[in-house]
mmCIF file of C-alpha atoms in Angstrom:
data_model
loop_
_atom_site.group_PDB
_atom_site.id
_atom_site.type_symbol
_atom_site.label_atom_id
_atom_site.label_comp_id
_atom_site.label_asym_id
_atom_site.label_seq_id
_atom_site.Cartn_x
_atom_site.Cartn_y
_atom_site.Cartn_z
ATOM 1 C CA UNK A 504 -0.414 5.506 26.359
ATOM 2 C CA UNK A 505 3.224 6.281 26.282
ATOM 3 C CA UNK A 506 4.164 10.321 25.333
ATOM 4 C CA UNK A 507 6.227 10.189 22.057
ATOM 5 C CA UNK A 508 9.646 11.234 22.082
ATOM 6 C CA UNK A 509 11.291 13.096 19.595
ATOM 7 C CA UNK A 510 14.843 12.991 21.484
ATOM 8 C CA UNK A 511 15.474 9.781 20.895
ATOM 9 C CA UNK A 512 18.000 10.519 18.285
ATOM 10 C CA UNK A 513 19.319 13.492 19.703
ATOM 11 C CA UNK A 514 22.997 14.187 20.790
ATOM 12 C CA UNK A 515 24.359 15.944 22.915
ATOM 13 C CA UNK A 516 27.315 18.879 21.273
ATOM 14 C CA UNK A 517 29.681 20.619 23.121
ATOM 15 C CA UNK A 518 31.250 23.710 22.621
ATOM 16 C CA UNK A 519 34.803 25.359 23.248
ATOM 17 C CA UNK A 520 34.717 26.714 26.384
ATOM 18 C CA UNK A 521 37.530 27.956 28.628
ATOM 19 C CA UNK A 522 35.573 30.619 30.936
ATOM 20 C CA UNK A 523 35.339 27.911 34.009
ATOM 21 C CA UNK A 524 31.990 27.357 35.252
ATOM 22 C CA UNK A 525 28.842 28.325 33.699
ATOM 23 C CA UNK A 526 26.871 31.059 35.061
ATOM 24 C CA UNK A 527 23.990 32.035 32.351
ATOM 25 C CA UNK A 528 23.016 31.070 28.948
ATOM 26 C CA UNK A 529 20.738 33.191 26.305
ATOM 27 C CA UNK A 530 19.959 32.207 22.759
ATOM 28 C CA UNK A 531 19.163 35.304 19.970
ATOM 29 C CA UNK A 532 15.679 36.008 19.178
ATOM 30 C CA UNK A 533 16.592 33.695 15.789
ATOM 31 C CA UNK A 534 17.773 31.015 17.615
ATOM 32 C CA UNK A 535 21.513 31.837 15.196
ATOM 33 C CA UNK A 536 23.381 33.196 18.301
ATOM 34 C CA UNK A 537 24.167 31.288 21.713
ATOM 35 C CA UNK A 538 25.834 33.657 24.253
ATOM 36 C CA UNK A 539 27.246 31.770 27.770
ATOM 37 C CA UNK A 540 28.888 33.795 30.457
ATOM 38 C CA UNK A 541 31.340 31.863 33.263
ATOM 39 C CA UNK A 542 33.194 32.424 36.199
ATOM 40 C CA UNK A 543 36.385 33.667 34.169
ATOM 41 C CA UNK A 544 35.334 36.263 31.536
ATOM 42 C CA UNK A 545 34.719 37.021 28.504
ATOM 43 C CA UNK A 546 31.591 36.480 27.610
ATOM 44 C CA UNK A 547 31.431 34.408 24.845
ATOM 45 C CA UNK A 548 29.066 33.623 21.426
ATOM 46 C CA UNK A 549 28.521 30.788 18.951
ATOM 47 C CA UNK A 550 27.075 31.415 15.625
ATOM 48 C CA UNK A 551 25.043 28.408 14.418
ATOM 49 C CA UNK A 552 23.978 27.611 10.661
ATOM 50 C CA UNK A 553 23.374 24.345 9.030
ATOM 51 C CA UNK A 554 27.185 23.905 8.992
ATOM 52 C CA UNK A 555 27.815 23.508 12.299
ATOM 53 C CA UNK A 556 29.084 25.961 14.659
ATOM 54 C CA UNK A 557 32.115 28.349 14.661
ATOM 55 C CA UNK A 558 34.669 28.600 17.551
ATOM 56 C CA UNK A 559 32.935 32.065 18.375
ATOM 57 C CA UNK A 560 33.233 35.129 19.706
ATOM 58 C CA UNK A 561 34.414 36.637 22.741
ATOM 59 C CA UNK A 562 32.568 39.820 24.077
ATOM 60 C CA UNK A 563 35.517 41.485 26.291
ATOM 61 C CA UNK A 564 33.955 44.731 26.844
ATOM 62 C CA UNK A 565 31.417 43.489 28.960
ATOM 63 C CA UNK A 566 34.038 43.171 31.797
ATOM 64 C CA UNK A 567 33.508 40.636 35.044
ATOM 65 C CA UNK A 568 30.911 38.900 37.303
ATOM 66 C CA UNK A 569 28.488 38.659 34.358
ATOM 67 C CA UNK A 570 25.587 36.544 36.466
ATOM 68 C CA UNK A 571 23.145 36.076 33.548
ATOM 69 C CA UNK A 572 22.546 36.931 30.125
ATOM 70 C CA UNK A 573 19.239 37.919 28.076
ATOM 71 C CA UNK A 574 18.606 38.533 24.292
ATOM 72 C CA UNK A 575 16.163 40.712 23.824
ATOM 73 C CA UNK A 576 13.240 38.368 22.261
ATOM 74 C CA UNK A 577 11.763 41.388 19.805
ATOM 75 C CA UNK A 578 12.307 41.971 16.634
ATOM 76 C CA UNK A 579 13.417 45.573 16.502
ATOM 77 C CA UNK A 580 15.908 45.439 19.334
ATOM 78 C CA UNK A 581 16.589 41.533 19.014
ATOM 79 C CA UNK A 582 20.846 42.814 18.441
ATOM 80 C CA UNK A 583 20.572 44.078 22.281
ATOM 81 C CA UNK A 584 21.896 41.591 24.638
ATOM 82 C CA UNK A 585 21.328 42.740 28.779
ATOM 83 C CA UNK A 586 24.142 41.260 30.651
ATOM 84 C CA UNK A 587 24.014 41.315 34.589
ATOM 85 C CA UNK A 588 26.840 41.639 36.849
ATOM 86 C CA UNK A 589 27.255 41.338 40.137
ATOM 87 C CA UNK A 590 28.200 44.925 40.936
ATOM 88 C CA UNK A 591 25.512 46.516 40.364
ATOM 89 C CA UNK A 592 25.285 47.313 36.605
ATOM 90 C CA UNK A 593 23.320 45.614 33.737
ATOM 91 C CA UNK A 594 25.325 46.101 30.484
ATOM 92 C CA UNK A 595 23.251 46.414 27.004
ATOM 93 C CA UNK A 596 25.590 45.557 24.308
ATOM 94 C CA UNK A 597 24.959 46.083 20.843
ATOM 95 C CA UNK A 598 25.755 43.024 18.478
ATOM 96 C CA UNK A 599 25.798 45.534 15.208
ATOM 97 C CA UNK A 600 27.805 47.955 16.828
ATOM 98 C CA UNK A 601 30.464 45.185 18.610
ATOM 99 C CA UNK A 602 30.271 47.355 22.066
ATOM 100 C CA UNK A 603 28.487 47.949 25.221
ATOM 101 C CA UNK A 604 25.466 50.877 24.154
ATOM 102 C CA UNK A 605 24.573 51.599 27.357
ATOM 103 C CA UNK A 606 24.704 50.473 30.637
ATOM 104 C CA UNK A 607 22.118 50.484 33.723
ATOM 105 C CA UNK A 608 22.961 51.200 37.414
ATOM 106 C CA UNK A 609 20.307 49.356 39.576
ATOM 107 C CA UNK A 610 21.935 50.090 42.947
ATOM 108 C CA UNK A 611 21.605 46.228 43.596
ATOM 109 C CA UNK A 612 23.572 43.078 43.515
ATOM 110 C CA UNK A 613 21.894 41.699 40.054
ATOM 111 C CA UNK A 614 20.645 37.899 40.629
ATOM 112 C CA UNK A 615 18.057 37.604 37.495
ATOM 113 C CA UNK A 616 16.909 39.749 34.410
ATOM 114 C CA UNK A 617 14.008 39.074 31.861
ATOM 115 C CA UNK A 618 12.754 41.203 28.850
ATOM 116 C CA UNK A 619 9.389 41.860 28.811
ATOM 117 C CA UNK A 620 8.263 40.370 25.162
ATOM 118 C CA UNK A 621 7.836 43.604 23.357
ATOM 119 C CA UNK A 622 11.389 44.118 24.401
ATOM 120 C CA UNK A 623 10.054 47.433 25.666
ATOM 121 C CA UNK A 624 11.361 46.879 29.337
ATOM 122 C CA UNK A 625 13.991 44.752 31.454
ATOM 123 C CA UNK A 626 13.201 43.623 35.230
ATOM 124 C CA UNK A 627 16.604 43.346 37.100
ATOM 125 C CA UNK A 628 16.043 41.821 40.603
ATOM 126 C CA UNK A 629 18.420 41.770 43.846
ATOM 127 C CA UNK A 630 17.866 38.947 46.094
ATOM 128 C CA UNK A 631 17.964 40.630 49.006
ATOM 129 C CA UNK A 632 16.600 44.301 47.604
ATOM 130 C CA UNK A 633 13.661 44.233 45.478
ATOM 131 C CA UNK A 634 13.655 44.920 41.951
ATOM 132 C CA UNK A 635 14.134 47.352 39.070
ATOM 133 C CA UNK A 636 12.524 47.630 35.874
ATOM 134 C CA UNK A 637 13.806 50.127 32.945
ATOM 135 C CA UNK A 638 12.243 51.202 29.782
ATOM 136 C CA UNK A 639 14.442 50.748 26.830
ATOM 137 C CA UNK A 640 13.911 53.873 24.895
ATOM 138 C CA UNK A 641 14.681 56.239 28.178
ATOM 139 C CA UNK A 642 16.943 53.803 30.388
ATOM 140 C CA UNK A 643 18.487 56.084 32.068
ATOM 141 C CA UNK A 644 16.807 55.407 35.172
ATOM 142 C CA UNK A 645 14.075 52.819 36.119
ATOM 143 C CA UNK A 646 10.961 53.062 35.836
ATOM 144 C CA UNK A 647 10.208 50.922 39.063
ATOM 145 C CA UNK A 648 12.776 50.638 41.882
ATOM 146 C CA UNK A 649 10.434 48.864 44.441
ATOM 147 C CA UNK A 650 12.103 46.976 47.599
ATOM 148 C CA UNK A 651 10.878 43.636 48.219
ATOM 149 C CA UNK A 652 10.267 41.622 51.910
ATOM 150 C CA UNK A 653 11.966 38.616 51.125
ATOM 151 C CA UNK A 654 14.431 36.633 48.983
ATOM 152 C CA UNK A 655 13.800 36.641 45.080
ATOM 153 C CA UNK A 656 15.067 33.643 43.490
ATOM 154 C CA UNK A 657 13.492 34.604 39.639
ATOM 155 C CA UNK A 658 11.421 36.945 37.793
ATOM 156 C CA UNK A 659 9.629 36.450 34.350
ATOM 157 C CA UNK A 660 7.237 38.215 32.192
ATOM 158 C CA UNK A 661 3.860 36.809 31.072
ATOM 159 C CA UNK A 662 3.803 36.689 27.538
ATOM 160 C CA UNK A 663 1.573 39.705 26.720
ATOM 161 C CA UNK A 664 3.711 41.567 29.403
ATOM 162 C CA UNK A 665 0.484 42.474 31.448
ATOM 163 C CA UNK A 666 1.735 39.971 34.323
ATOM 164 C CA UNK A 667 5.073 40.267 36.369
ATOM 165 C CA UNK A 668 5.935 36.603 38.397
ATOM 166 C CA UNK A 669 8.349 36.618 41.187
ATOM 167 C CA UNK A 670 9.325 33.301 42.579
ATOM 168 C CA UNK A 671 10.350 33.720 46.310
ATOM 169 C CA UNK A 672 12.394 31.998 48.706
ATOM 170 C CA UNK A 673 9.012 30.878 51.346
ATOM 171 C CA UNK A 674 7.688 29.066 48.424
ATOM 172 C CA UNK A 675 5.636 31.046 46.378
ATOM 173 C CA UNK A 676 4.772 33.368 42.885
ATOM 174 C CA UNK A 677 3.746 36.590 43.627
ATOM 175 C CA UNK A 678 2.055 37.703 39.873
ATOM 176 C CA UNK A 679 1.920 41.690 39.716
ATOM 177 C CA UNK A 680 -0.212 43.596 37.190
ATOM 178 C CA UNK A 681 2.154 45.605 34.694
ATOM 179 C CA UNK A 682 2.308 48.496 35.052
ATOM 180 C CA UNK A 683 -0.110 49.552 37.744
ATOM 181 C CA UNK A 684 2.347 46.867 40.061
ATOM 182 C CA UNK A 685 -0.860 45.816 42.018
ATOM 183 C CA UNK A 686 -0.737 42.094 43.340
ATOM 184 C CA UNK A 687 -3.104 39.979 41.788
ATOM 185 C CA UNK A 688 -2.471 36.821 43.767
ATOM 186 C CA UNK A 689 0.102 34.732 45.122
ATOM 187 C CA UNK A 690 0.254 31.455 44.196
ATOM 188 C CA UNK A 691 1.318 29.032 46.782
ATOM 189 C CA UNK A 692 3.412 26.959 44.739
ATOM 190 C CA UNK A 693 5.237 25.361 47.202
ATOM 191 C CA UNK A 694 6.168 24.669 51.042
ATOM 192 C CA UNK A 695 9.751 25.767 50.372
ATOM 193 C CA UNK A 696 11.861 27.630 47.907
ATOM 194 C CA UNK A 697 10.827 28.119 44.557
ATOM 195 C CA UNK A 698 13.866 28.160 42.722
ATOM 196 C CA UNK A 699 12.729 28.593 39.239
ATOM 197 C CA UNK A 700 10.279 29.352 36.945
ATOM 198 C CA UNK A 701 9.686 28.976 33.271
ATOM 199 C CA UNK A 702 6.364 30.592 30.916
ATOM 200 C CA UNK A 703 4.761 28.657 27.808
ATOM 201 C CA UNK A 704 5.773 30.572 24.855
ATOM 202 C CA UNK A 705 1.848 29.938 24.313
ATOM 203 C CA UNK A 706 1.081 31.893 27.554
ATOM 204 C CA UNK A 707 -1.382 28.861 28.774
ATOM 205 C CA UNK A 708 0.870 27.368 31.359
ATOM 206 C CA UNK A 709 3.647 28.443 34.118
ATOM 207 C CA UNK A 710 6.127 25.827 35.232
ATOM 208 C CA UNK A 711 7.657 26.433 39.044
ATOM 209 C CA UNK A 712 10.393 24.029 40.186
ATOM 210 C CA UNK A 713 11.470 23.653 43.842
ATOM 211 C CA UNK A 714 13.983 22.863 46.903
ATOM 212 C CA UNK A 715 11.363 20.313 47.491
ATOM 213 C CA UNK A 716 12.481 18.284 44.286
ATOM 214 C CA UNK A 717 8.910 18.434 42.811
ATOM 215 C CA UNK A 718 8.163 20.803 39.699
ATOM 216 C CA UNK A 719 4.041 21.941 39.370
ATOM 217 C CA UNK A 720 2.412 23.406 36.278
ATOM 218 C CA UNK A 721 -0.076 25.647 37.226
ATOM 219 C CA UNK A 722 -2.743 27.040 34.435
ATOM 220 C CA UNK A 723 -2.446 30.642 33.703
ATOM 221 C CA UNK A 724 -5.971 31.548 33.175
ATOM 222 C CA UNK A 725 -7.075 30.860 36.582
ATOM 223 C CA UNK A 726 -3.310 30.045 38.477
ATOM 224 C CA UNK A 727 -5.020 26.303 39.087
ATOM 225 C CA UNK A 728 -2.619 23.415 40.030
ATOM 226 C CA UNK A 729 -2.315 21.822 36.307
ATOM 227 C CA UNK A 730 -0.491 18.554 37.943
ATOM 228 C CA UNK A 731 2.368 17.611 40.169
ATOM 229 C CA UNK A 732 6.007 16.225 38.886
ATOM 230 C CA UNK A 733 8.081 13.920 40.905
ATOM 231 C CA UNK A 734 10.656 12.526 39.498
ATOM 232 C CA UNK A 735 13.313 14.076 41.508
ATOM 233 C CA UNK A 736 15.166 13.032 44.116
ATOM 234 C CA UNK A 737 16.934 16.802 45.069
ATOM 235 C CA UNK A 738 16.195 20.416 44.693
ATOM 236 C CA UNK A 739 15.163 21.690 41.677
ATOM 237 C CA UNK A 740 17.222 25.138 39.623
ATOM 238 C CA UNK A 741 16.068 25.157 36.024
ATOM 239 C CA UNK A 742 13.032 24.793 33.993
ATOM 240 C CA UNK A 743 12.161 26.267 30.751
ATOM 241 C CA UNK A 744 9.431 25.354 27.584
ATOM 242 C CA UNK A 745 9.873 24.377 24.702
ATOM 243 C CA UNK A 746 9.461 27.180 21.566
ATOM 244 C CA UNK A 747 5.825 24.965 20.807
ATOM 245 C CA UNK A 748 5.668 24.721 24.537
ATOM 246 C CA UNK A 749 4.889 20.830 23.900
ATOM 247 C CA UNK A 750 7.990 20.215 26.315
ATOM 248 C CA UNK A 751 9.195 21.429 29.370
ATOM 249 C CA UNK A 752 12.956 20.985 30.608
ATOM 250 C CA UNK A 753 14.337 20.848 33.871
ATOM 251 C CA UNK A 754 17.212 20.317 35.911
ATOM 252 C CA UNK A 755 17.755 19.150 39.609
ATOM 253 C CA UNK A 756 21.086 18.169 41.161
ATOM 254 C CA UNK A 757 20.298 14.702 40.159
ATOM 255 C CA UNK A 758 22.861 14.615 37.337
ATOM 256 C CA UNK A 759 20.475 14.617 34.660
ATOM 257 C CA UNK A 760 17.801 16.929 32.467
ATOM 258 C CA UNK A 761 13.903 15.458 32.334
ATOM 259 C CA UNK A 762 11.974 16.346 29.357
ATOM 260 C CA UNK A 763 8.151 16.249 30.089
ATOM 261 C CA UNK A 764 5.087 16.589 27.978
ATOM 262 C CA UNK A 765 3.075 19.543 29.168
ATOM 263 C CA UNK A 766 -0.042 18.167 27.720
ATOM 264 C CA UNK A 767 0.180 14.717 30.037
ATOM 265 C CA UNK A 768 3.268 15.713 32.690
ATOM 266 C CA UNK A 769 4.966 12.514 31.317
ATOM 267 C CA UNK A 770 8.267 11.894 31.286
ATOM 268 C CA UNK A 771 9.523 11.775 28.055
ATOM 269 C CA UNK A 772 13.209 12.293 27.761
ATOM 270 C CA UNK A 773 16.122 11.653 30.483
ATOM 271 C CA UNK A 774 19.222 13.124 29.352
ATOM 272 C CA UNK A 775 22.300 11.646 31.643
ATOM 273 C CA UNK A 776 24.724 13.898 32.822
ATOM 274 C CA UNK A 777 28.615 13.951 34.560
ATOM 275 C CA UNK A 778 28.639 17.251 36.211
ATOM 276 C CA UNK A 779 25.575 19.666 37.636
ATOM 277 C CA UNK A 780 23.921 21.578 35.345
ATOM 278 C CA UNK A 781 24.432 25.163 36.156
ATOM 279 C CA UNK A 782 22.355 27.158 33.049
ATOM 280 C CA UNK A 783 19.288 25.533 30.343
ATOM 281 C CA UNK A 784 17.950 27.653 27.705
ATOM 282 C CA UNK A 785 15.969 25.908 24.723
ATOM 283 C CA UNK A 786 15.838 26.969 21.020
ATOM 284 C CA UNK A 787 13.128 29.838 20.430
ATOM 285 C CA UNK A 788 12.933 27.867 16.804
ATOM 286 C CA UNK A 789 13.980 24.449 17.393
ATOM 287 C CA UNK A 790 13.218 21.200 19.639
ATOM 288 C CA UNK A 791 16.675 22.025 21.074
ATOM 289 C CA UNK A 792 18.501 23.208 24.084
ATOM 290 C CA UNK A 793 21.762 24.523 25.516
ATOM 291 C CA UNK A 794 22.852 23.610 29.232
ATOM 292 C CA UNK A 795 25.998 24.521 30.882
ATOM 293 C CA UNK A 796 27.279 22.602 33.669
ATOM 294 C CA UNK A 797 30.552 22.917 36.425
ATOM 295 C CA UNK A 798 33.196 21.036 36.990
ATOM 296 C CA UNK A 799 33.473 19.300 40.413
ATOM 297 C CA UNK A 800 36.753 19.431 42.656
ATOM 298 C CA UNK A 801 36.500 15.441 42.992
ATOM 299 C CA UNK A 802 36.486 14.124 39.372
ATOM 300 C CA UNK A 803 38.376 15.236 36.341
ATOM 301 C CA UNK A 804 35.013 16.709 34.733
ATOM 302 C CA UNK A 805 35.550 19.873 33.287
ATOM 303 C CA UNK A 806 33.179 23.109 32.793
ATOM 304 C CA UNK A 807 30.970 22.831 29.442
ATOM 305 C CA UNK A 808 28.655 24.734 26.867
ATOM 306 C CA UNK A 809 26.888 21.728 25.109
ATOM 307 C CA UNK A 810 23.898 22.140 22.949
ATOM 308 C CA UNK A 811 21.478 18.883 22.698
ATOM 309 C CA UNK A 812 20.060 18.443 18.734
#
């Protein structure tokens, strides 16, 4: 039996973009902001309604090098967007107050950030240095400045924030206990670099996509192999669930985004591209996502923001 697909009839939208190629993408908690940073700042935000969406707005205070971006996904701080730069500082800005409220020195080169779900704490990682993790109501300094043996590629949050996973460069998910830090287990996800990994907003599965151009989902409850995706012919860089966590998006250097059904690990969806998709965030409301991509030196393809509804 053949997974339904609910794409069939979606289009792909883009935005106005000018900030060259596409570094990081982050939706609001409400799904009414997108926020995109690029290689040429500023940072920049669309508001979306049933209208459409407006040209947006640019977010110059937050300076440079902004590698990726993260709304926080809780209610009572859901105005605070982290944005990671290269040199060394994560900025919080404040959407009410139109201005950077505070920003974090982690002593390392910033490569990934994710909120914890209670939007009680950020994890900053270096790829090269370990990690940092800051509480939000005393961010002063981090709570956790730990120094890792190895390259991290991502970090996310489980979500009841009682797990901590760490894809690595040799292949696999190191899951730490919050807060005690203790390593549960590592999952050996695969024989080379994990590159990216996504959580079920339902906190049943984790999805881990690879330099070996397959993507696994492996059960949370017991960190079992779930099943095996291969329908990839180069490295994998992005995957992330849908808000039901139905779906699950990702994005190889294959020139296209595959939609899968987490229930069967079907393909449901191939969404054709013209340049390599560089950032893919889905709708925390909607069966909807954003993906940037970057414009290659041999074709006439320029940089984009496009949302696909």
């Amino acid at each position: 039996m053949e997974a339904q697909n609910p794409f069939q009839k979606h289009e792909a939208n883009k935005m106005h973009w000018e900030q060259g190629s596409v570094f990081s993408l982050s939706w609001s908690s409400d799904g009414n902001l997108l926020t995109a940073s690029g290689s040429r700042e500023p940072v920049r935000s669309w508001r979306l309604g049933r209208g459409g969406h407006k040209e947006g707005e640019e977010h110059k205070g937050l300076g440079n090098d902004i590698e990726r971006l993260a709304w926080c996904p809780a209610t009572q701080n859901s105005h605070i967007l982290a944005a990671a730069s290269y040199d060394k500082v994560v900025h919080l800005w404040d959407q009410r107050a139109g201005s950077v409220n505070t920003s974090l020195n982690t002593g390392k080169s910033n490569v990934d950030i994710s909120w914890s779900s209670s939007g009680k704490y950020l994890a900053v990682t270096s790829r090269e240095e370990g990690l940092c993790i800051f509480d939000i109501a005393q961010p002063q300094s981090p709570v956790v400045s730990a120094e890792y043996d190895g390259i991290i590629n991502s970090i996310r949050w489980s979500t009841d924030d009682q797990l901590i996973f760490i894809a690595t460069h040799s292949g696999t998910v190191e899951v730490i206990s919050w807060p005690s830090m203790d390593q549960l287990t590592m999952i050996p996800a695969h024989a080379v670099s994990c590159n990216c990994i996504g959580i079920d907003p339902r906190g049943k599965l984790l999805a881990t996509g690879s330099a070996d151009a397959t993507m696994e989902l492996w059960n949370m409850e017991d960190f079992s192999l779930f099943c095996t995706i291969n329908d990839y012919e180069s490295p994998l860089h992005f995957t992330d669930f849908s808000m039901d966590g139905r779906f699950v998006a990702s994005a190889s250097d294959d020139l296209e985004i595959l939609i899968h059904e987490t229930f069967s690990g079907k393909l449901v969806h191939r969404l054709k591209l013209d340049a390599l998709t560089t950032a893919l965030a889905w709708h925390p409301r909607n069966l909807a996502f954003a993906y940037g991509s970057s414009a290659s030196v041999k074709s006439t393809v320029k940089s984009s923001v496009s949302i696909f509804l």
